[in-house]
Coordinates of C-alpha atoms in Angstrom, one line a residue:
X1 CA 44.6 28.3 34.0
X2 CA 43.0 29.1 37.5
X3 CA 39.7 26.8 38.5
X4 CA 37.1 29.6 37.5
X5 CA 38.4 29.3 33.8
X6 CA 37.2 25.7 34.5
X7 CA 33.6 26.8 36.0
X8 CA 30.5 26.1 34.4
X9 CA 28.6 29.0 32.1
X10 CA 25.2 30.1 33.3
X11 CA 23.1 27.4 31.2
X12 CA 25.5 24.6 30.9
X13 CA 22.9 22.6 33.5
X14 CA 20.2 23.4 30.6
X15 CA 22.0 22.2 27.9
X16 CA 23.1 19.0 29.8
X17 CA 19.4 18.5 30.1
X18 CA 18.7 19.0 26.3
X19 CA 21.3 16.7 25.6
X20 CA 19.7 14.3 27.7
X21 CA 16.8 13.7 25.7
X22 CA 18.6 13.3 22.6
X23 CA 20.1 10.0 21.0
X24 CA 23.3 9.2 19.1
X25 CA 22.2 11.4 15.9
X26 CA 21.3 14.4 18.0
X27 CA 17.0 13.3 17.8
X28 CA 14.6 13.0 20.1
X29 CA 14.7 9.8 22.6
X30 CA 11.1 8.1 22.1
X31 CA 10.4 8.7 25.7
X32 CA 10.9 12.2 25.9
X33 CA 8.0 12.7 22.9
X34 CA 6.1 9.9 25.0
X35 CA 6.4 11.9 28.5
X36 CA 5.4 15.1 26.3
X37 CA 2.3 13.6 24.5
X38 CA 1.5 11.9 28.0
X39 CA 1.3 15.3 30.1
X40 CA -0.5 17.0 26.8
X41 CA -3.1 14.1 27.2
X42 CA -3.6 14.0 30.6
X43 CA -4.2 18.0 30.1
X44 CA -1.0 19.5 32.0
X45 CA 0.2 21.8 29.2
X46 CA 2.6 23.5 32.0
X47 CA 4.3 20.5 32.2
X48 CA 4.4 19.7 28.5
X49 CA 6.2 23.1 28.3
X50 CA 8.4 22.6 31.0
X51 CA 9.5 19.5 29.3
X52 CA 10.2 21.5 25.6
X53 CA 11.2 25.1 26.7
X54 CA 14.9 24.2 26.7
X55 CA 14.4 22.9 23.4
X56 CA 15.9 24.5 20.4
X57 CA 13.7 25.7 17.4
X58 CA 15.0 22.3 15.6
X59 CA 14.3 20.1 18.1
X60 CA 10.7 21.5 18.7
X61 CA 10.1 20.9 15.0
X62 CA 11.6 17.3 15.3
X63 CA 9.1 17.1 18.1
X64 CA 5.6 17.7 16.0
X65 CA 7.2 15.6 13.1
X66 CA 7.6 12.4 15.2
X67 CA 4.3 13.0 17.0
X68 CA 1.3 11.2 15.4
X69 CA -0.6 13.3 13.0
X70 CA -3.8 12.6 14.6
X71 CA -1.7 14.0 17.9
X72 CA 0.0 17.0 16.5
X73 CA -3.5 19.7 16.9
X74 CA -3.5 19.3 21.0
X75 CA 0.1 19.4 21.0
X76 CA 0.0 22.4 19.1
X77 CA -2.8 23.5 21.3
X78 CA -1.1 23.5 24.5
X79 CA 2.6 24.6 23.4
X80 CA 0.9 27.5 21.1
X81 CA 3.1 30.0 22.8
X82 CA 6.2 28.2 21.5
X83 CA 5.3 27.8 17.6
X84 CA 6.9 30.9 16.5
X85 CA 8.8 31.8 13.5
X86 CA 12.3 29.8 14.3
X87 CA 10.0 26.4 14.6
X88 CA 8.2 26.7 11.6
X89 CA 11.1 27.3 9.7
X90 CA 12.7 24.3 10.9
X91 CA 9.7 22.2 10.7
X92 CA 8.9 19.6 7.4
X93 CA 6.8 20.7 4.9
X94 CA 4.0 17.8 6.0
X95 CA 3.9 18.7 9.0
X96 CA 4.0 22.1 8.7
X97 CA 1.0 22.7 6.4
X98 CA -0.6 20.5 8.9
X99 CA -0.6 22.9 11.5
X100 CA -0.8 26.2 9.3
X101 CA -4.4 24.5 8.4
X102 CA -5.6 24.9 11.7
X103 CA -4.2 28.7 11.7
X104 CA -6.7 31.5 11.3
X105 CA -5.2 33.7 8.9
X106 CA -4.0 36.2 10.8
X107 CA -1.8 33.6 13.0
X108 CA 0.1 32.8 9.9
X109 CA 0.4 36.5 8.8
X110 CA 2.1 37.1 12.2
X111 CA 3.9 34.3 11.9
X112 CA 5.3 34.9 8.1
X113 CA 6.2 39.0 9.3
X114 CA 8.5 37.3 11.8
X115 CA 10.1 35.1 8.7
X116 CA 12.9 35.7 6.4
X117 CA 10.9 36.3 3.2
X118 CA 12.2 32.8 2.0
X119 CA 11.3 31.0 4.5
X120 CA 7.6 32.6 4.3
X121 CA 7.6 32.4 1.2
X122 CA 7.7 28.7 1.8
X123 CA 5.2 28.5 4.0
X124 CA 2.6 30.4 2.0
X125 CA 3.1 29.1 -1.8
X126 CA 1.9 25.7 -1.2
X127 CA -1.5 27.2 0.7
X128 CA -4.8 27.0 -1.3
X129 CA -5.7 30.4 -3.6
X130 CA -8.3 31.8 -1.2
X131 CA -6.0 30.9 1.9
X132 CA -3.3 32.6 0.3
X133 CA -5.2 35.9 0.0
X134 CA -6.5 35.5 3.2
X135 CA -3.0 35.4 5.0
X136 CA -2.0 38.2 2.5
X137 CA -4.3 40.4 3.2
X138 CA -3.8 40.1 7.1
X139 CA -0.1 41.4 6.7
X140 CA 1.5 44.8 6.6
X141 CA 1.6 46.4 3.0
X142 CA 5.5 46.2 3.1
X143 CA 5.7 42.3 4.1
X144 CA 2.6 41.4 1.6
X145 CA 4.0 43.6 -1.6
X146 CA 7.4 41.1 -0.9
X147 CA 6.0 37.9 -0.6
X148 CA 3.6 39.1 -3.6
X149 CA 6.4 40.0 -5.5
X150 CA 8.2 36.7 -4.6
X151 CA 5.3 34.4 -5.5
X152 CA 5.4 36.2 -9.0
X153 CA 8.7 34.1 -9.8
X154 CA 9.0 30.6 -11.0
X155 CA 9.0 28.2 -8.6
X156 CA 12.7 26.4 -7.7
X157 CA 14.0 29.7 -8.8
X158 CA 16.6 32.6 -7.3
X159 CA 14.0 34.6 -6.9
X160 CA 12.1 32.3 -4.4
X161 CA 15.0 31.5 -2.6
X162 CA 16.5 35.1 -2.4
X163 CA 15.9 37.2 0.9
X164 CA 15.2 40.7 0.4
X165 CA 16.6 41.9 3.7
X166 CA 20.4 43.1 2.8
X167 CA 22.4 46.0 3.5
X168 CA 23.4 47.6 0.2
X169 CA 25.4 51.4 0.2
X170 CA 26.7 53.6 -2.8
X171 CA 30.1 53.5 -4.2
X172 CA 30.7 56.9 -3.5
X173 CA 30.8 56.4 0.7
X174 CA 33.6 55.8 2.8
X175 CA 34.1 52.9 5.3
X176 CA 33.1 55.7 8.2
X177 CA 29.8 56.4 6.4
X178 CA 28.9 53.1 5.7
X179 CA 29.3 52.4 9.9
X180 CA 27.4 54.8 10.9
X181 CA 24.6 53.7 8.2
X182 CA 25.1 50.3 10.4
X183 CA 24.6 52.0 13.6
X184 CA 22.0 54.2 12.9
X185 CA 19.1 52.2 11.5
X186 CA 17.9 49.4 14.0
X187 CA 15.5 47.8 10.9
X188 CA 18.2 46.9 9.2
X189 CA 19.1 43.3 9.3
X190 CA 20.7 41.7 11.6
X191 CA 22.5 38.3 10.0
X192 CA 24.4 39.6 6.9
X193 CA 28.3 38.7 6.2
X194 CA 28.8 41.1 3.4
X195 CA 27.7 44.5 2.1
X196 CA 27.2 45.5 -1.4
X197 CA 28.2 48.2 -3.2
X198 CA 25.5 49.9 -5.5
X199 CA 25.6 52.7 -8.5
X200 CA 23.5 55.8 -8.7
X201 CA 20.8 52.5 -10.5
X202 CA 21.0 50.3 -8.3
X203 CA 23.1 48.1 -9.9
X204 CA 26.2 45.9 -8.0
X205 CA 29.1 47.0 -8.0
X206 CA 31.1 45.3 -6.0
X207 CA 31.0 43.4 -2.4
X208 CA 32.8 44.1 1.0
X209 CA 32.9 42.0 3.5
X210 CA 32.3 43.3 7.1
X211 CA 36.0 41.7 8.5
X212 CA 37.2 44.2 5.5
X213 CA 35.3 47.4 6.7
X214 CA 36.3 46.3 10.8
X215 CA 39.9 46.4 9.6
X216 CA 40.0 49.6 7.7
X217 CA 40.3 53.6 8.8
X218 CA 36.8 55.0 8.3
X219 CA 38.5 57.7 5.9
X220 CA 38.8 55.2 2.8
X221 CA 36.1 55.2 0.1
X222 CA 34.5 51.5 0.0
X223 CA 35.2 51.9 -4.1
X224 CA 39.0 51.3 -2.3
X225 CA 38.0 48.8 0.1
X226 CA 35.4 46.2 -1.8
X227 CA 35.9 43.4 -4.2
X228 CA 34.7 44.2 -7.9
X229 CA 34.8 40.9 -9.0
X230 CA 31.4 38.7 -8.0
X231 CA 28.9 36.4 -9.1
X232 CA 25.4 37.7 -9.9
X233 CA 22.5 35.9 -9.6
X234 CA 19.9 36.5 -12.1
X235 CA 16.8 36.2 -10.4
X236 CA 14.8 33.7 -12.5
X237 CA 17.9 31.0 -12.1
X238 CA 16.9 27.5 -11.1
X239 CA 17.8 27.0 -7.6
X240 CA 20.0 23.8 -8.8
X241 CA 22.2 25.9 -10.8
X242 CA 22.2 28.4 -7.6
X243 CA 23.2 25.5 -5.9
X244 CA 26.3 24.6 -8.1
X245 CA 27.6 28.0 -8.5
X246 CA 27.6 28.4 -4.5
X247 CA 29.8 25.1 -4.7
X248 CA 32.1 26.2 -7.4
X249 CA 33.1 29.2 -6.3
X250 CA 32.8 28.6 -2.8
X251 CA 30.4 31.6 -1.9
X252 CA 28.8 32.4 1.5
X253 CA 26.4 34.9 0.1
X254 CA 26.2 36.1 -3.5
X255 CA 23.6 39.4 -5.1
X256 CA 20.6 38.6 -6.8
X257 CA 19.6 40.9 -9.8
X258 CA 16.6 41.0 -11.8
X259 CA 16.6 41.5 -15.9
X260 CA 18.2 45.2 -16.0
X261 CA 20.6 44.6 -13.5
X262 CA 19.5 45.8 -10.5
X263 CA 20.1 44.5 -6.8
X264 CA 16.7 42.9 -5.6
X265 CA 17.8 40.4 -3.0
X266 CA 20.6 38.0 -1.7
X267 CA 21.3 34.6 -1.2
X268 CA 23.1 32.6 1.2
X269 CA 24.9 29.7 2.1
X270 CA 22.5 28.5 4.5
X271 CA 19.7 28.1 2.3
X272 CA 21.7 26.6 -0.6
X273 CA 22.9 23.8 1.8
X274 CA 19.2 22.9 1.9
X275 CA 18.4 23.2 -1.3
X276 CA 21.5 20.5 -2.2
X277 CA 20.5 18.0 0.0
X278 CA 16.9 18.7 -1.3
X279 CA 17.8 18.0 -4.9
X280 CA 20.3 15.4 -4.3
X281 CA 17.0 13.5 -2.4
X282 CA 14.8 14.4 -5.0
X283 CA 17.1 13.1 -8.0
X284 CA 17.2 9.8 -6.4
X285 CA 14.0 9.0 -5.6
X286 CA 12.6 10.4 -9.0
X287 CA 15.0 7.7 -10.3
X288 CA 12.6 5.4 -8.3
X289 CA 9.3 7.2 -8.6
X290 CA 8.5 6.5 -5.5
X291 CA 7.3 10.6 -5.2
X292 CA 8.6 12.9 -2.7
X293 CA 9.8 10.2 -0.5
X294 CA 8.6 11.6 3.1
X295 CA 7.1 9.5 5.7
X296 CA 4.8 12.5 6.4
X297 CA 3.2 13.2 3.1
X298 CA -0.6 11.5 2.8
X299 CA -1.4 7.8 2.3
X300 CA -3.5 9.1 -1.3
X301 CA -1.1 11.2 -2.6
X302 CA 2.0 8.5 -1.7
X303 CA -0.4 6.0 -3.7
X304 CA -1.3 7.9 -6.5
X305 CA 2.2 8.7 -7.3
X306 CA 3.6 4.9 -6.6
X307 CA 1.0 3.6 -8.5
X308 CA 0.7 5.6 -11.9
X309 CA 4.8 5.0 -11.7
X310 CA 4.2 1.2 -11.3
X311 CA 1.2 1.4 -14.2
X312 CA 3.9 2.6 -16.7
X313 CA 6.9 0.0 -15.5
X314 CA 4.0 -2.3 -16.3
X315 CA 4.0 -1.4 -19.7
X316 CA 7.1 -1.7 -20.0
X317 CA 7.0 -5.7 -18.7
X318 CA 4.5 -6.3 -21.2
X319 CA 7.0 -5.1 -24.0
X320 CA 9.7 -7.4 -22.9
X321 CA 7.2 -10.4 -22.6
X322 CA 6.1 -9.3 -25.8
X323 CA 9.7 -10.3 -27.4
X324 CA 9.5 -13.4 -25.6
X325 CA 6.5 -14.7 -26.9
X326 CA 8.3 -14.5 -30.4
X327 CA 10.6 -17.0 -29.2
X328 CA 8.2 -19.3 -27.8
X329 CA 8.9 -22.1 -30.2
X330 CA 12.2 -21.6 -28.8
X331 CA 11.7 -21.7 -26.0
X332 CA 9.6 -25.1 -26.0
X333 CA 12.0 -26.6 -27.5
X334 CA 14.8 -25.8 -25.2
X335 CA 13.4 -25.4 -21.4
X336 CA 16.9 -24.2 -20.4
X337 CA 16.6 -20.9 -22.1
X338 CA 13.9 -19.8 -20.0
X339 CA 16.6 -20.6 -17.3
X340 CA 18.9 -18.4 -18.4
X341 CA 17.4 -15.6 -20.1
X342 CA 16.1 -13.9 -16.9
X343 CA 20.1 -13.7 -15.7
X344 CA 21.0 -11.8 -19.1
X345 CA 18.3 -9.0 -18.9
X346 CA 18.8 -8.7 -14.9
X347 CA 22.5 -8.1 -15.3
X348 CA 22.2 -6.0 -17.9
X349 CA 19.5 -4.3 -16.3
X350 CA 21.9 -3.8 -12.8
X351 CA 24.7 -2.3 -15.6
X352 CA 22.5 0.4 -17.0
X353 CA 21.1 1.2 -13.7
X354 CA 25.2 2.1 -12.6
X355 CA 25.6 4.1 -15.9
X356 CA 22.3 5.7 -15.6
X357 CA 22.9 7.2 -11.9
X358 CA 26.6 7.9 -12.7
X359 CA 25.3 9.9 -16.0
X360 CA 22.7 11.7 -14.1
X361 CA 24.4 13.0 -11.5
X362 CA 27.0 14.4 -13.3
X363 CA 24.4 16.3 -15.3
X364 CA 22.9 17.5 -12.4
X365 CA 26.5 18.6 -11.1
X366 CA 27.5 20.2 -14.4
X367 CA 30.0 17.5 -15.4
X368 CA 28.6 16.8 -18.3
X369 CA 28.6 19.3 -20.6
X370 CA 29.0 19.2 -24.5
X371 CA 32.7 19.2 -24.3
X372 CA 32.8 15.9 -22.8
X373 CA 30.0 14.0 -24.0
X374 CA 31.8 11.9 -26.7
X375 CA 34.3 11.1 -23.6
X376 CA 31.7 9.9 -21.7
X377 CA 30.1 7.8 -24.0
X378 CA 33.4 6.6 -25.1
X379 CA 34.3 5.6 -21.2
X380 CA 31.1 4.2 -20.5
X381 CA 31.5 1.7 -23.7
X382 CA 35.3 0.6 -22.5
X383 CA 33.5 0.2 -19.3
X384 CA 30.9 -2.1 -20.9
X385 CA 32.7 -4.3 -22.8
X386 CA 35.3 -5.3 -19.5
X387 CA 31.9 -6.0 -17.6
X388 CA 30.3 -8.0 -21.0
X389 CA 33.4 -9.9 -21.1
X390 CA 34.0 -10.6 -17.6
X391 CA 30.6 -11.7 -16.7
X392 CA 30.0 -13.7 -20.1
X393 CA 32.7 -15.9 -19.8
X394 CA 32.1 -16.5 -16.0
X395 CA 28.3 -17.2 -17.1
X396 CA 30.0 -19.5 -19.8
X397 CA 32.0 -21.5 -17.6
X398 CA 29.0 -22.1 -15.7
X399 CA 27.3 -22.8 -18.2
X400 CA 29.7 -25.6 -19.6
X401 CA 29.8 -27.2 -16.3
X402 CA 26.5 -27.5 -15.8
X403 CA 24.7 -28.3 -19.1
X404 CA 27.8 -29.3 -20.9
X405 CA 26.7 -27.7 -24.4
X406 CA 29.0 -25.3 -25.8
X407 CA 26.8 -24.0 -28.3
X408 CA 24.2 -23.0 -25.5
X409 CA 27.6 -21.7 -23.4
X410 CA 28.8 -19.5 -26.4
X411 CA 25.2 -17.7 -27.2
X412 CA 24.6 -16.6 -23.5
X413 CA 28.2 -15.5 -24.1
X414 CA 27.2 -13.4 -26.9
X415 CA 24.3 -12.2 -25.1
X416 CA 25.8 -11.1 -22.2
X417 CA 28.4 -9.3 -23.9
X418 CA 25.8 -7.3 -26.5
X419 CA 23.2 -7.0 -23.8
X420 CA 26.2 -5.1 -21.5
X421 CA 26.8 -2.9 -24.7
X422 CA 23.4 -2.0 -24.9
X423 CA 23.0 -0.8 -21.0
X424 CA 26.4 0.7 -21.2
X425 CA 24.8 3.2 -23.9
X426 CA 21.4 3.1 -22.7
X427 CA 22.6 4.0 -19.7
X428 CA 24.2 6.9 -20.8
X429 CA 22.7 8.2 -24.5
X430 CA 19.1 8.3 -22.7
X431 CA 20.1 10.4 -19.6
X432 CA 21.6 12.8 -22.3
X433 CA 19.0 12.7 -24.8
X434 CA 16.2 13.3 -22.2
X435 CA 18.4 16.3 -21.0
X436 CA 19.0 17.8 -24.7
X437 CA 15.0 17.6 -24.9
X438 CA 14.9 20.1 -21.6
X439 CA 13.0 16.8 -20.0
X440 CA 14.4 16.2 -16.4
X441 CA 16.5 13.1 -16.8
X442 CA 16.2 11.6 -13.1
X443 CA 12.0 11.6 -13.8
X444 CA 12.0 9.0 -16.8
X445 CA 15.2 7.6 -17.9
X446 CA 14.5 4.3 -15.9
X447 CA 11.5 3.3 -17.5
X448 CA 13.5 4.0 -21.1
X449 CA 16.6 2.3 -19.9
X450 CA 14.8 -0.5 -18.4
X451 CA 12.7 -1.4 -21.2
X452 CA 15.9 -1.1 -23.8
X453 CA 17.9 -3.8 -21.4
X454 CA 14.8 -6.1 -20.5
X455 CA 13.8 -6.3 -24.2
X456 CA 17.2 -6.7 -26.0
X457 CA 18.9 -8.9 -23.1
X458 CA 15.5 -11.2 -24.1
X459 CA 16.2 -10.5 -27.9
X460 CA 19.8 -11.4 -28.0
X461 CA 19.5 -14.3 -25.9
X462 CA 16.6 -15.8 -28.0
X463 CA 17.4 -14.3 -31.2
X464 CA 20.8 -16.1 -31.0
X465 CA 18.9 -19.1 -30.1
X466 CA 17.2 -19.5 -32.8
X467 CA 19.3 -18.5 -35.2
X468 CA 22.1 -21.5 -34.3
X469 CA 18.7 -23.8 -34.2
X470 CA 19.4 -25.0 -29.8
X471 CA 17.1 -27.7 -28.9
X472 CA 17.0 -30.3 -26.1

């Protein structure tokens, strides 16, 4: 290898200089967004640009996310030239409807024409009604009649997701033909990895992929050359089971169709990686209700949502107190129980949490299905009973040595061991029931779960109490 092999590329001295300002997980250093806000305040945008023109579109979105919101409109202001398409589409939702706010209408147009029609899509759905047909009506009849046609689909869905820019040829072509249809039409797209193969409708018939077409005389008919087997998309899928069929079958772009078959769009593997790290965050934090979870959405809306969560989980502590005032005789006349009892609903309430999150994930995945539901449920109760036994005699033993009453030591036995039944099936019955009911599982099964554990680990305890007459 001679020393030129080992010289530097034109713009290595850049991207030492990006890499400079970023930290251990590839994010901004806090000084860099300090030195930019600082020359943006003191009114040098030159310099502010200076500072982010070697930035990636990423990094430039990172940028206006970890700039304070009441910061964000005079950074906009004097980096204006740089918010193009590639930023936007990086940039968090927050943030981005944010700045589109303080777009005329025609700004956004010009900014969505430069989009994939996903990714404007995006931007434009969550607008208000009248700013919606504002921005419309500022773009070209071909780019409005797509994002019109796109808004017309459910939300979440294939249809949403799908872009509408692929390169689709007839069956009856050969590879030569279908290269010089490449070559010859500069408004096709550019970022495609496959072409599909249409009939005389419209309808796909197959897929080739370009390595295939690269590799093959230009004589051969692309009926020769393409693969008939793929999977469709239909176009009003939910973008979670887009999500799982991309995983299960390994695809890096797959044909969308509407209801008679037809090719309307394509998805790829790019946007599904978002959308399953988007649902895998969403899942969890439904599980929490703590809303959408982003440090950038509003103070009101973050309230609301934590709050009316925290109203109902409040109902729900009333209806376990409930089943201990019952018991308060009980309870009077043996102090210790009220000792105790809060260990029996906790744990049982940590056991059904476990079950709960194993059970809906694998719904979410597809592991679950009807075939193996009985095996589930059949698992999750072997699984119970170990931890019921394990932990009761260990809450026994300690039990016996500290109070030295072996009928008190055998009933939070028995309580441990029925309460860990009951959040082994809890755990996993609700998840499925919620499911069978079309209701999304990760939104409510911890207020049912955790009202079944709270009230019968209280029950159980105290029931058994009372019914073997403890007292001090």
């Amino acid at each position: 290898m001679s020393e030129t092999d080992l010289a530097p590329v034109d713009g290595a001295p850049e991207t030492d200089n990006v890499a400079a300002q970023l930290d251990e997980d590839d994010r901004l250093k806090p000084a860099f967004v300090r030195a930019v806000l600082d020359a943006v305040e003191a009114g040098d945008a030159d310099a502010a640009r200076a500072l982010v023109e070697p930035l990636h579109p990423a990094d430039i979105a990172d940028l206006f996310e970890l700039t304070p919101h009441e910061d964000r409109g005079p950074l906009a202001h004097a980096l204006a030239d740089m918010l193009d398409a590639d930023v936007f589409a990086e940039m968090n939702d927050y943030v981005r409807e944010d700045l589109i706010d303080a777009l005329e209408p025609q700004q956004v147009a010009d900014i969505a024409a430069e989009l994939e029609t996903d990714d404007a899509v995006a931007i434009i759905e969550d607008m208000e009604p009248a700013d919606q047909r504002e921005v419309l009506r500022a773009m070209e009849p071909d780019d409005r009649a797509a994002i019109e046609e796109a808004l017309s689909y459910p939300e979440e869905s294939a249809g949403r997701l799908m872009q509408r820019d692929l390169v689709a040829v007839p069956e009856h072509w050969t590879v030569g033909d279908a290269i010089d249809y490449l070559r010859g039409h500069e408004e096709l797209t550019t970022d495609f990895w496959e072409i599909f193969v249409v009939d005389p409708a419209h309808k796909p018939v197959g897929t080739c992929q370009l390595s295939w077409i690269l590799r093959t005389p230009r004589g051969i008919a692309m009926a020769d050359v393409m693969k008939r087997e793929q999977t469709l998309i239909p176009v009003d899928m939910d973008q979670e089971e887009v999500a799982l069929r991309f995983q299960k079958y390994a695809l890096i772009s797959a044909a969308v169709v509407d209801a008679a078959g037809r090719l309307v769009g394509m998805i790829t593997v790019d946007d599904v990686v978002h959308i399953i790290s988007e649902e895998a965050g969403e899942d969890a934090l439904l599980l929490s209700g703590a809303g959408d979870g982003d440090i950038n959405e509003p103070l009101p809306s973050t309230i609301r949502t934590r709050m009316w969560w925290l109203f109902i989980n409040l109902g729900t502590a009333i209806l376990a107190s409930a089943v201990v005032a019952v018991f308060q005789d009980t309870i009077s006349r043996l102090v210790t129980l009220a000792v105790l009892m809060p260990i029996v609903a906790g744990m049982g309430g940590n056991a059904a949490t476990q079950t709960m999150a194993v059970t809906v994930r694998a719904l979410a995945t597809n592991q679950l299905t009807s075939s193996n539901t009985w095996r589930m449920i059949a698992r999750e109760w072997w699984i119970a009973s170990a931890n019921g036994l394990g932990l009761g005699l260990l809450m026994a033993g300690g039990c016996q040595f500290i109070y030295h009453d072996w009928m008190l030591s055998f009933v939070l036995f028995a309580a441990m061991l029925i309460n860990s039944l009951n959040a082994g099936l809890s755990g996993v019955l609700i998840p499925i029931g919620l499911d069978k009911a079309n209701i999304d599982p990760a939104v409510t099964s911890t207020v049912f779960v955790t009202t079944m554990t709270d009230c019968m680990g209280f029950f159980s305890f105290l029931g058994l109490a009372a019914l073997f007459g403890l007292h001090g």
